[in-house]
Short mmCIF file of C-alpha atoms in Angstrom, two decimals:
data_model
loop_
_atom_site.label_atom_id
_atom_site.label_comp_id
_atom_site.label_asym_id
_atom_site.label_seq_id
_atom_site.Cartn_x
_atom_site.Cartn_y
_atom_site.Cartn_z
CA UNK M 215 -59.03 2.46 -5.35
CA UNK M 216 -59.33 4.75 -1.98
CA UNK M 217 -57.55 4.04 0.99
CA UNK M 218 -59.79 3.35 3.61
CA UNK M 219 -60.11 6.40 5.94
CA UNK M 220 -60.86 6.25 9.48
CA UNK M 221 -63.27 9.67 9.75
CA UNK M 222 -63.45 11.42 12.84
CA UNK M 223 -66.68 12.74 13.94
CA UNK M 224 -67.72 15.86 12.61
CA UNK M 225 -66.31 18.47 14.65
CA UNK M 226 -68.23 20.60 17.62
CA UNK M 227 -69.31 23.83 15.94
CA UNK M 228 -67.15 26.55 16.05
CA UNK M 229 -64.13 24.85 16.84
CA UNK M 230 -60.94 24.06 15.37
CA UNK M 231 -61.09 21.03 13.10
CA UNK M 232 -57.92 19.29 13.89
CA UNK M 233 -57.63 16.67 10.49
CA UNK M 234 -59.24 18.01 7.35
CA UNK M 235 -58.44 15.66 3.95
CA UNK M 236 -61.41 16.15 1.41
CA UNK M 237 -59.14 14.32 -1.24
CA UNK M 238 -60.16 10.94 0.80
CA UNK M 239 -63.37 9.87 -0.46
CA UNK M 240 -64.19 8.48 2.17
CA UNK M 241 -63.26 11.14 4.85
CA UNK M 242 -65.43 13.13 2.27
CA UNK M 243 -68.78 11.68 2.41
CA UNK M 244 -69.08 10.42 5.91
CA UNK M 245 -67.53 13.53 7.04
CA UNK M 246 -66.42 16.72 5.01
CA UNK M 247 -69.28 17.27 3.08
CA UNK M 248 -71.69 18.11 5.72
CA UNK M 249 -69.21 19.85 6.98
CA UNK M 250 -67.54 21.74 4.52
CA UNK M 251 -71.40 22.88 2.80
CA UNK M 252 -72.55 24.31 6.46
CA UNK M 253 -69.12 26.35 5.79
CA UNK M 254 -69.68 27.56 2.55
CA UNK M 255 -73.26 28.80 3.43
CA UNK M 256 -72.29 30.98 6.47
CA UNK M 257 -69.62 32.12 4.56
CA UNK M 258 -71.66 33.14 1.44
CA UNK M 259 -73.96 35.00 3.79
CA UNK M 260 -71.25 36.71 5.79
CA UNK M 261 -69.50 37.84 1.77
CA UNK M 262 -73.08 38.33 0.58
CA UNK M 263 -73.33 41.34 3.50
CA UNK M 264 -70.13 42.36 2.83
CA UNK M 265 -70.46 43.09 -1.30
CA UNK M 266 -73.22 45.18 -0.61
CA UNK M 267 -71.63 47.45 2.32
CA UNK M 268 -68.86 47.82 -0.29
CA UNK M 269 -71.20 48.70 -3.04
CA UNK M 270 -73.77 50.22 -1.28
CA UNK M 271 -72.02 53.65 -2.47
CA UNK M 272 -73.28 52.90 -6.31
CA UNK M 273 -76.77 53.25 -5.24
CA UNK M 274 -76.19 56.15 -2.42
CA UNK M 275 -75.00 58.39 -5.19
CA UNK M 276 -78.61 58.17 -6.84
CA UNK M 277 -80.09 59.69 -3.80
CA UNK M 278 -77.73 62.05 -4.28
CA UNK M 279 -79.19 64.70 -6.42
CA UNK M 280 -78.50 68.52 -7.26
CA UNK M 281 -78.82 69.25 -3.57
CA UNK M 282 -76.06 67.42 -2.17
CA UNK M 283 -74.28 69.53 -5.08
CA UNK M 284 -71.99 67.14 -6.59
CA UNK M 285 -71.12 66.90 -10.37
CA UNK M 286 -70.96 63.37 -12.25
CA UNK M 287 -67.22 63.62 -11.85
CA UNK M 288 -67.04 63.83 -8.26
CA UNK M 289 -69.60 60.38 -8.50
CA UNK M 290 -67.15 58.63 -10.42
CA UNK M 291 -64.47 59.50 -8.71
CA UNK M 292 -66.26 58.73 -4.85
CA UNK M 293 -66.86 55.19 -6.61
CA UNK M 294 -63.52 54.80 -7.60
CA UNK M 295 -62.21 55.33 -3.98
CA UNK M 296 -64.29 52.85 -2.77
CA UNK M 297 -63.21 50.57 -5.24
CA UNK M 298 -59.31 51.16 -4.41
CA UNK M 299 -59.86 50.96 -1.33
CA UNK M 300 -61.88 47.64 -1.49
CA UNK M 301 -59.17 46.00 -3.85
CA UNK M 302 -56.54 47.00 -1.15
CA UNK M 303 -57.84 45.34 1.75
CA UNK M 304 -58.16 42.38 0.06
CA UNK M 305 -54.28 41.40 0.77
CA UNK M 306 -54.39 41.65 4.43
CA UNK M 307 -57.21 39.44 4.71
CA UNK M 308 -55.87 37.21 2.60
CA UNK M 309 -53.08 36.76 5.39
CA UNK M 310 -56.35 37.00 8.44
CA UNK M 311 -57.12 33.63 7.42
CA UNK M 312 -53.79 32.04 8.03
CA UNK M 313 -53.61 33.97 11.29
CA UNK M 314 -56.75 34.20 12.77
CA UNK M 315 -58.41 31.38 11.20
CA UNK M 316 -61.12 30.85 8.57
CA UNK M 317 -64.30 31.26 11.46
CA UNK M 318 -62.39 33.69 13.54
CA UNK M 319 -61.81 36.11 10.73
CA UNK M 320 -65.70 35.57 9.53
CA UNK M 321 -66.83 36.90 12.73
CA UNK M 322 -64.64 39.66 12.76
CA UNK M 323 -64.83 40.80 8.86
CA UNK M 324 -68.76 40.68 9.58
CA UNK M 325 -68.93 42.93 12.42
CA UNK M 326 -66.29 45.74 11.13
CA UNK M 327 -68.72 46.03 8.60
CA UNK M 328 -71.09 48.46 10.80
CA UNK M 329 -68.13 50.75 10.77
CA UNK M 330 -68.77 52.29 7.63
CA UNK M 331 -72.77 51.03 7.67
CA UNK M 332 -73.12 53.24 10.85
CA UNK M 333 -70.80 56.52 9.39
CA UNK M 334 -72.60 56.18 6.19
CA UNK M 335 -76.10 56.81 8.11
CA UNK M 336 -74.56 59.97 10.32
CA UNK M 337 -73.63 61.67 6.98
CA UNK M 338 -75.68 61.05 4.00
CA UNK M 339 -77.56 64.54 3.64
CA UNK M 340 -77.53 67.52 1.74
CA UNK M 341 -74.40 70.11 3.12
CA UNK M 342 -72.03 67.40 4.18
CA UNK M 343 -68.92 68.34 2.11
CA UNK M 344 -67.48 66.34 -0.40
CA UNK M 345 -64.62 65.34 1.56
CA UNK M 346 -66.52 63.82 4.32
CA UNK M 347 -68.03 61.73 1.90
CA UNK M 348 -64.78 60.55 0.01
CA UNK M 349 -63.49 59.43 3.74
CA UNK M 350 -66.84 57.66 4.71
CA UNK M 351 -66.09 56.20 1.09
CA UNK M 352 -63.19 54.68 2.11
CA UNK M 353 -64.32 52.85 5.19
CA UNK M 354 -67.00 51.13 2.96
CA UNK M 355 -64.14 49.61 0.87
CA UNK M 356 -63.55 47.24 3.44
CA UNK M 357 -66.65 45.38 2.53
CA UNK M 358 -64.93 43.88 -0.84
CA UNK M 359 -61.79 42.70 1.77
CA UNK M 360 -64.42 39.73 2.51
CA UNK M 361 -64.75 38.22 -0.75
CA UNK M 362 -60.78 37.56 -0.65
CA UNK M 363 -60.66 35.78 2.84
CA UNK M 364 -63.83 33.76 2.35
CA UNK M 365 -62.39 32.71 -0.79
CA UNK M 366 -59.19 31.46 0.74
CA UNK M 367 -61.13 29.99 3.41
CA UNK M 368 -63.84 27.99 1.39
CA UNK M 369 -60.99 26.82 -1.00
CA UNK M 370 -59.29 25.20 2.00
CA UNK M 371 -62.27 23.09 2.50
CA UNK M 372 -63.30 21.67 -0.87
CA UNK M 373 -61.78 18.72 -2.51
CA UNK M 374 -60.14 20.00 -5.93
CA UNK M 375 -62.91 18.02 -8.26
CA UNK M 376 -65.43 20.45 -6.56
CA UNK M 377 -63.83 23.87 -6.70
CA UNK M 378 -64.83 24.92 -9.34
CA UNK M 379 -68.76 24.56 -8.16
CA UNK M 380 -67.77 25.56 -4.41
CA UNK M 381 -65.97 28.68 -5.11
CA UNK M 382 -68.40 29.86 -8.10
CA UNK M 383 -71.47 29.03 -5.66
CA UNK M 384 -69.28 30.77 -3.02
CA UNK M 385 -68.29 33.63 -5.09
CA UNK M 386 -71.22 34.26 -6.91
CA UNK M 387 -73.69 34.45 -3.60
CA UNK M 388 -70.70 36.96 -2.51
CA UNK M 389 -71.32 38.74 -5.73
CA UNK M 390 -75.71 38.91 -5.48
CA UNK M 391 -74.98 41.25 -2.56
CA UNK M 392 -74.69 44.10 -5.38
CA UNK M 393 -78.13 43.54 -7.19
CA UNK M 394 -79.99 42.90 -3.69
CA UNK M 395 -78.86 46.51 -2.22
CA UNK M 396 -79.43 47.80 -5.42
CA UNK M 397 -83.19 46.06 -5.72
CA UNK M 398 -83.54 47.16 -1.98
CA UNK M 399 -82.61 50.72 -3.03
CA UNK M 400 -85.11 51.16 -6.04
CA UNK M 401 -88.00 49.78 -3.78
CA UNK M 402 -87.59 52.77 -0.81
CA UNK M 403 -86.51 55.15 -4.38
CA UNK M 404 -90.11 53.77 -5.16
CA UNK M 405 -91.69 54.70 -1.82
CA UNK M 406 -90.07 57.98 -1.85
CA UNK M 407 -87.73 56.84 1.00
CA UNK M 408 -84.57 58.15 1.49
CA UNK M 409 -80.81 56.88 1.58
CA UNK M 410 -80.93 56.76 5.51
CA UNK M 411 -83.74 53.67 5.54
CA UNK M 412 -81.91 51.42 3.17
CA UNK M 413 -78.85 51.51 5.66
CA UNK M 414 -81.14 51.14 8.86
CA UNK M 415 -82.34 48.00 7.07
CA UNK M 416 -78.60 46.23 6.71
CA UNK M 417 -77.59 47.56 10.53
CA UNK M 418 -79.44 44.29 11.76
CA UNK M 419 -78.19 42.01 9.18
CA UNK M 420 -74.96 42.67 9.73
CA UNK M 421 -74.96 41.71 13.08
CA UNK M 422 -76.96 38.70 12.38
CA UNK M 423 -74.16 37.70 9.71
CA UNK M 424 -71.21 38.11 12.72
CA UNK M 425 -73.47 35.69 15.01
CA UNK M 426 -74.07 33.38 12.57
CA UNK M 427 -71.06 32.70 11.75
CA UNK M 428 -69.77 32.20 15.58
CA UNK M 429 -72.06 29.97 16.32
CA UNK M 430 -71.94 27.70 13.09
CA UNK M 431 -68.53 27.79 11.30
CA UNK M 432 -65.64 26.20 11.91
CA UNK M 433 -61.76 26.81 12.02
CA UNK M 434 -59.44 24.14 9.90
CA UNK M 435 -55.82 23.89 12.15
CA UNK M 436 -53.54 22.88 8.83
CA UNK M 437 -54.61 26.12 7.29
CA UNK M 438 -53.33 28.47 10.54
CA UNK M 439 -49.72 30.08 10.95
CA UNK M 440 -48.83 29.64 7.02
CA UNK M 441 -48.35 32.89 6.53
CA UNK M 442 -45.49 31.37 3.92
CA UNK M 443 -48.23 30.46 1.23
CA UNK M 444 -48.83 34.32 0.90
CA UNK M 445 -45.25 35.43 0.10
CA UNK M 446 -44.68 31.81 -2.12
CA UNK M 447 -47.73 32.65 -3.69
CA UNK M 448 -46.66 36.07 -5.03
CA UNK M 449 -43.10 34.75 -6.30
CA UNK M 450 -44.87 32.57 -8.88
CA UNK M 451 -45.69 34.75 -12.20
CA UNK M 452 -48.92 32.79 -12.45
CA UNK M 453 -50.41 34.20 -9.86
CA UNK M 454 -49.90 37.54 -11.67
CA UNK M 455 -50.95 36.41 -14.82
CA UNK M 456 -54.12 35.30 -13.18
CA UNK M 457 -54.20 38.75 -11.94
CA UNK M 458 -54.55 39.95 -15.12
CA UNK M 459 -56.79 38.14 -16.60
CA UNK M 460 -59.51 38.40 -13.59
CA UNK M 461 -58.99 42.56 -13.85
CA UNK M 462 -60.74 41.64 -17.30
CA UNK M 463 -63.66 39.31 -15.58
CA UNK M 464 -64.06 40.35 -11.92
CA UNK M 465 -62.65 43.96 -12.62
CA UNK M 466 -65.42 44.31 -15.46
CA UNK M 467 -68.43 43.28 -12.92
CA UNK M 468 -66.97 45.11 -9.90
CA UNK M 469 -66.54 48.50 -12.19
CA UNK M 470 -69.56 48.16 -13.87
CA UNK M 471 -71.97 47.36 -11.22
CA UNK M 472 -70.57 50.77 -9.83
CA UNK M 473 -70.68 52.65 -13.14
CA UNK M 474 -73.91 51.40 -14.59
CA UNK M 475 -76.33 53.55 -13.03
CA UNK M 476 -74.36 56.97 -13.31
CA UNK M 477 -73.68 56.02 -17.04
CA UNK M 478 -77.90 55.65 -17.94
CA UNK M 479 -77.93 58.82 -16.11
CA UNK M 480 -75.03 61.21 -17.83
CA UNK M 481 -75.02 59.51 -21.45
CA UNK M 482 -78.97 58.61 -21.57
CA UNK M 483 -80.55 61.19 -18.90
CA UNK M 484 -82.16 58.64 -17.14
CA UNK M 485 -83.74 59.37 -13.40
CA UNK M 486 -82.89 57.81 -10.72
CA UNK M 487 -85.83 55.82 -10.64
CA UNK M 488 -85.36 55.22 -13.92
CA UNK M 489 -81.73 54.06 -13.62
CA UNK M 490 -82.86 51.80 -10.70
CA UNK M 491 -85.37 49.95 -12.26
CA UNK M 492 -82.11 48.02 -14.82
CA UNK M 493 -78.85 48.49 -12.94
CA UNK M 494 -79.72 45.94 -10.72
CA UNK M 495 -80.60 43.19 -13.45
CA UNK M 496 -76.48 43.20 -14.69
CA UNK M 497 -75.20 42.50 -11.69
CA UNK M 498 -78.23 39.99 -10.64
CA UNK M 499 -77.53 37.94 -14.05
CA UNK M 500 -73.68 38.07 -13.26
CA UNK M 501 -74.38 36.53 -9.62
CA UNK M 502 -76.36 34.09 -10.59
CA UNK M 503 -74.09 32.54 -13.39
CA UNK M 504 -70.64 32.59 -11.54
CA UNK M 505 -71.53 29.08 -10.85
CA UNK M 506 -72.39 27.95 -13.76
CA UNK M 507 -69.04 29.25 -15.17
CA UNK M 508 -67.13 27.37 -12.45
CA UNK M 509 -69.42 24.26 -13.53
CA UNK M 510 -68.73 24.55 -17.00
CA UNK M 511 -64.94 25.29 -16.10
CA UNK M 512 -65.28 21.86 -13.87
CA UNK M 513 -66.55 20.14 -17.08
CA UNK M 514 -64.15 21.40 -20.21
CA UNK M 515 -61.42 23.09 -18.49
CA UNK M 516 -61.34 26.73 -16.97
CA UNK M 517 -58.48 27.85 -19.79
CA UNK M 518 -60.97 27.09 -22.70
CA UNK M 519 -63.88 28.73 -20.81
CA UNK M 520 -62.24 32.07 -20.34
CA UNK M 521 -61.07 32.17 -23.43
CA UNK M 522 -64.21 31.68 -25.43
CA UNK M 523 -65.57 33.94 -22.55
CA UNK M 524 -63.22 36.83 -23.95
CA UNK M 525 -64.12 36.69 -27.63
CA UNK M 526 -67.91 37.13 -26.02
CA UNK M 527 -67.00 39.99 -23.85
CA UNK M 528 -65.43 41.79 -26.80
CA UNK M 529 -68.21 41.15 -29.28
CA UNK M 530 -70.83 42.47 -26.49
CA UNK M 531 -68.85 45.60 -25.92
CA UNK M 532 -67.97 46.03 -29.95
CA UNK M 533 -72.43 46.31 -29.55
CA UNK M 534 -72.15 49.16 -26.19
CA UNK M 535 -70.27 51.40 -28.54
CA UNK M 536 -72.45 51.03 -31.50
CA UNK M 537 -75.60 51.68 -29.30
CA UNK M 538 -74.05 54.35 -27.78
CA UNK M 539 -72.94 56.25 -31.08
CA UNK M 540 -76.31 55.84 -32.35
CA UNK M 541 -77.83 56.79 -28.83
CA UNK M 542 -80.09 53.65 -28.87
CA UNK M 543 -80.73 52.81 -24.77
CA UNK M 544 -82.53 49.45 -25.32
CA UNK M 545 -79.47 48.17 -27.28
CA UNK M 546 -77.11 49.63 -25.26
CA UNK M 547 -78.85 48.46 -22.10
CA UNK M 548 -79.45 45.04 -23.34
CA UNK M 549 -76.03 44.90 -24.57
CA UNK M 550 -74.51 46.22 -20.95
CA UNK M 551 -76.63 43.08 -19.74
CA UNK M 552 -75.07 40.87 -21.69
CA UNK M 553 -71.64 41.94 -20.82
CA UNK M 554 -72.52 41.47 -17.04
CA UNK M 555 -73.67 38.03 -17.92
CA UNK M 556 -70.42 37.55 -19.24
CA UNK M 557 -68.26 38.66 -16.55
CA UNK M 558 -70.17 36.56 -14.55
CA UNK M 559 -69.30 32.90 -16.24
CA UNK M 560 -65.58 34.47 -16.62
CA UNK M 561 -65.79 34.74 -12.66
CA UNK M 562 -66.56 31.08 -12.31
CA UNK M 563 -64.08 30.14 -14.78
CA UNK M 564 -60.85 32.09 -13.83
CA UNK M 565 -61.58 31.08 -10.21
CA UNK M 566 -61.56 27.08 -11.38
CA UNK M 567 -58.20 28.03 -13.47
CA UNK M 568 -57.03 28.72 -9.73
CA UNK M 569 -56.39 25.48 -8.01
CA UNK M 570 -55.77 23.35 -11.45
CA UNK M 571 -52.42 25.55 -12.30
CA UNK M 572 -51.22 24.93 -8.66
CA UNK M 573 -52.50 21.13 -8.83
CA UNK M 574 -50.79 20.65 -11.52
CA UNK M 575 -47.43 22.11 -10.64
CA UNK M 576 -47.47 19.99 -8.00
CA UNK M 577 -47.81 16.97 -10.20
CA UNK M 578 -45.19 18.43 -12.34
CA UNK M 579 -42.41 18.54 -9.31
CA UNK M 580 -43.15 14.84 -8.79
CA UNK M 581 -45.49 15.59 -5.98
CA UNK M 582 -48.59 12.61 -5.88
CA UNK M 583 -51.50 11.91 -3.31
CA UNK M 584 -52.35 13.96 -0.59
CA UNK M 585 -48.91 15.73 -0.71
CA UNK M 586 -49.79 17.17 -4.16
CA UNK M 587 -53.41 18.07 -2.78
CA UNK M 588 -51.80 20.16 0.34
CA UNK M 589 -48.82 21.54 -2.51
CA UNK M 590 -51.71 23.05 -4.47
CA UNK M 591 -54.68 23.99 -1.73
CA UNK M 592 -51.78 26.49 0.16
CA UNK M 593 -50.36 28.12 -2.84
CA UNK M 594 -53.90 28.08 -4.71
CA UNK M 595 -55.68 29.42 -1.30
CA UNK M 596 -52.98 32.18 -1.08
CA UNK M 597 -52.98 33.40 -4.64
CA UNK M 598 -56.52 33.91 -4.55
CA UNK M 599 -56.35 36.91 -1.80
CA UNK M 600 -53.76 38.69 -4.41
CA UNK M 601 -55.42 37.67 -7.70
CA UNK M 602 -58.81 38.48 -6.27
CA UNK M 603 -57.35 42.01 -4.88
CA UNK M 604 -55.87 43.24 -8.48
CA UNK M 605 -58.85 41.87 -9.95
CA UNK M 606 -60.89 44.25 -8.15
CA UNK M 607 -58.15 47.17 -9.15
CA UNK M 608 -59.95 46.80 -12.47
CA UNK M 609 -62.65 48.07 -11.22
CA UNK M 610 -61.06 51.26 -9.66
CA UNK M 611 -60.25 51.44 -13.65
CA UNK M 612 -63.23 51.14 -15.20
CA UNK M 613 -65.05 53.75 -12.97
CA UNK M 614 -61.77 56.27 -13.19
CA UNK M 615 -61.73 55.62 -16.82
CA UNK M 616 -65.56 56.56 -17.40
CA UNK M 617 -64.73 59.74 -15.53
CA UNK M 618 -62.38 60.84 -17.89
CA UNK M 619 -64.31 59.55 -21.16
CA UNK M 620 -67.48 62.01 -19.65
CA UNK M 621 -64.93 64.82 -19.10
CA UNK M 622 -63.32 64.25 -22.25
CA UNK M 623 -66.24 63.29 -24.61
CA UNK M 624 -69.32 63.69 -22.73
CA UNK M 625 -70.20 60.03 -23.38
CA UNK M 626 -68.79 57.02 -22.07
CA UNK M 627 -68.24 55.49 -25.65
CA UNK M 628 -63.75 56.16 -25.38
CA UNK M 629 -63.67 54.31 -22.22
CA UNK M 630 -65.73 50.87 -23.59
CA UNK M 631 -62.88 51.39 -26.44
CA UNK M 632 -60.35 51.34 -23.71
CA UNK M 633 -62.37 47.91 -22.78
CA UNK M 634 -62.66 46.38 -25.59
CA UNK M 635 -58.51 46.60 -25.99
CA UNK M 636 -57.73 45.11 -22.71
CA UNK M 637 -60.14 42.39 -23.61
CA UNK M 638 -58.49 41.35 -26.49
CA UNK M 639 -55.27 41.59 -24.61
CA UNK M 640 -56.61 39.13 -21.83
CA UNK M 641 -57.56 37.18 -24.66
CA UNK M 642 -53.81 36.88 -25.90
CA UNK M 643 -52.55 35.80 -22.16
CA UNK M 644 -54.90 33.31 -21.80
CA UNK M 645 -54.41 31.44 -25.25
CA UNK M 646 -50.64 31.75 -25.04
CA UNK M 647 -50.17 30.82 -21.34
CA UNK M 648 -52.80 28.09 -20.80
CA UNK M 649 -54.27 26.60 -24.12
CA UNK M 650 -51.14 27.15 -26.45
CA UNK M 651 -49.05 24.06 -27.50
CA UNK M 652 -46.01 23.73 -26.23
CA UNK M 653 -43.05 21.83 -27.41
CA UNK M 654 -43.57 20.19 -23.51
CA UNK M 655 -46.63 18.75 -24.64
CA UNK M 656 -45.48 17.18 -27.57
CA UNK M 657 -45.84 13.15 -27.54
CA UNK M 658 -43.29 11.16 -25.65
CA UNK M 659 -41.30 9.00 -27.78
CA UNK M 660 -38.53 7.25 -25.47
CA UNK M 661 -39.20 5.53 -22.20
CA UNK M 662 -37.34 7.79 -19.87
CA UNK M 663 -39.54 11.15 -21.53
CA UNK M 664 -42.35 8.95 -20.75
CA UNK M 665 -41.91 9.16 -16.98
CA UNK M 666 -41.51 12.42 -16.57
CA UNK M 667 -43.99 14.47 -15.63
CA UNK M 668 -45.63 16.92 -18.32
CA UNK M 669 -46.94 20.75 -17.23
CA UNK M 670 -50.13 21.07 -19.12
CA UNK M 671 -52.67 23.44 -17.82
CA UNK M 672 -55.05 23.32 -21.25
CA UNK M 673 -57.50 21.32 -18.71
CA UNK M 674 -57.15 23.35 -15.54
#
């Protein structure tokens, strides 16, 4: 039965919110809901704006025909800097929430994203040198820093029974920012527009995203100055096991939403047009399902999720290189679909895995209550800037990888072998870390085993 909790009134907008305890039932329906959903949809429009500054540079490059004289390597590689570069930022704004707080750092994350919006614009015609556009590159990698401080910021606000559908719902409207710039971009492809009126079009929206969030989100006080949770965070191994595992789910959807279009292009001579009209349905598909994989995670565990998720992965990129050997496009592009599909559920999932492994360390050091709650919302909040940071390093993989498959093979067929390796590998961690019986788990027999607490994570 649940305490009773005196709720305060819901905070003046903007402001910082003083107490914050979703795990009180009753705090959480008279108060923290509202609140914490008027959060989470500022903040999914702020990371929404934010993955498609990062990856606008996957749909500039098919603008960018024999003119701008560039050769499919120096594509892959411009991706892959972006990538990097996105991964990177991802720690230090991690840390922006703790020191800045959650609607301070919105604001500010928002509006540095006309940086490389604005340079993008100045540059993108025929003549500028390649160099100019690697550095222009790298200031639109700080669009994927956003995904890693919203995260941290929404998981601070969500009781841990509705991560899983708060961070997938969180993530995954994030994520939708690469097939919307990429559907924007094959409607002015369409019109015969060029690359300069699909960024005049998110100028505007950016700023609307930095106002929004001023005038509607809100700061939570516990969550400021612990700084700590960051450098606890990255001295427990599971945070780099996590790590690994989301290089093979977030990695895969990051790298590939970049990839996809240049590899219908090199390996299946597709147009630009013609690449446009699929590359966005992947990463659409993806988007869309991230919540239903934190749902499903919420429902039978996040472990067994990812792990069945793994087996599917493989088996959909055992069918890439079999279309792509017999040069068939509509299996190979139905196949690529697939895969995005799946990367998107083993987004939700991994993300749910987050909080439960932390929750349930606490329980294991004897922690209960709300003491147990705050143990696993600072570690879990913290670890998801670093896991969500290497995660994207995957991506900076996948792209490099294809760029040396094409220069090697002329086909992209050695790097989904590459994939289909780590995927197995992922597969491995996952069973033996999270699902695997352990002699801790074995039934209690005496009274004094009885009482202490088992570390299980085959339900997180």
């Amino acid at each position: 039965m649940t305490a009773p909790s005196t709720a305060p009134a819901p905070p003046s907008r903007g402001r910082w919110i003083q107490h914050w305890d979703p795990e009180d039932e009753t705090f959480w329906k008279e108060t923290g809901e509202k609140v914490a959903r008027r959060n989470l949809f500022f903040s999914v429009l702020s990371e929404h704006i934010g993955f498609s500054v990062w990856t606008m540079w996957s749909v500039l490059v098919l603008f960018m025909g024999p003119e701008y004289g560039l050769t499919p390597a120096d594509k892959f590689l411009l991706t892959s800097v972006v990538t990097l570069v996105g991964a990177v930022v991802r720690v230090p704004y991690t840390f922006a929430i703790a020191v800045f707080g959650g609607r301070n750092w919105t604001v500010v994350s928002a509006a540095l994203l006309l940086v490389p919006t604005i340079a993008a614009f100045v540059v993108m015609e025929p003549g500028t040198s390649f160099s100019t556009f690697l550095l222009v590159g790298l200031l639109a990698g700080i669009g994927g820093g956003n995904f890693a401080s919203s995260m941290t910021n929404i998981n601070a606000f969500f009781p841990l029974r509705k991560k899983g559908w708060a961070l997938g719902l969180n993530a995954g409207g994030g994520n939708i920012g690469v097939p919307v710039i990429q559907l924007a971009a094959l409607a002015i492809i369409g019109a015969s527009g060029g690359p300069r009126v699909l960024l005049g079009i998110y100028i505007p929206l950016i700023v609307l995203a930095a106002a929004l969030a001023w005038l509607f989100m809100d700061n939570i006080a516990s969550v400021k100055n612990d700084t700590g949770a960051a450098k606890d965070a990255a001295r427990d191994p599971h945070t780099w096991i996590m790590s690994f595992i989301y290089v093979g789910t977030f990695g895969s959807f990051i790298g590939y939403s970049f990839a996809f279009g240049q590899v219908l292009q090199n390996q299946f001579g597709r147009t630009p047009l013609e690449a446009a009209y699929v590359t966005f349905i992947g990463p659409l598909l993806g988007s869309l399902i991230r919540p239903l994989g934190g749902s499903l995670a919420d429902r039978y565990g996040g472990a067994r999720i990812t792990l069945y998720n793994f087996v599917a992965m493989g088996a959909a990129t055992a069918v890439l290189v079999a279309a792509a050997m017999r040069e068939s496009l509509g299996l190979f592009t139905v196949a690529f679909v697939v895969l995005f599909v799946l990367t998107g559920l083993g987004n939700g999932s991994t993300f749910k895995m987050i909080p439960g492994i932390f929750q349930n360390k606490a329980l294991a050091k004897g922690l209960t209550g709300e003491e147990a709650a705050r143990y696993g919302r600072r570690l879990s909040g913290a670890s998801m800037g670093l896991i969500g940071a290497v995660g994207a390093l995957g991506g900076v993989g996948i792209n490099l990888a294809f760029r040396q498959s094409f220069l090697s093979y002329g086909s992209g067929t050695g790097a989904f072998l590459a994939f289909l390796a780590f995927y197995a590998a992922c597969f491995v961690l996952t069973w033996a870390v999270y699902l695997r019986r352990t002699p801790a788990e074995v039934p209690r027999t005496s009274a004094a085993d009885e009482e202490k607490p088992q570390l299980s994570y085959a339900e997180v």
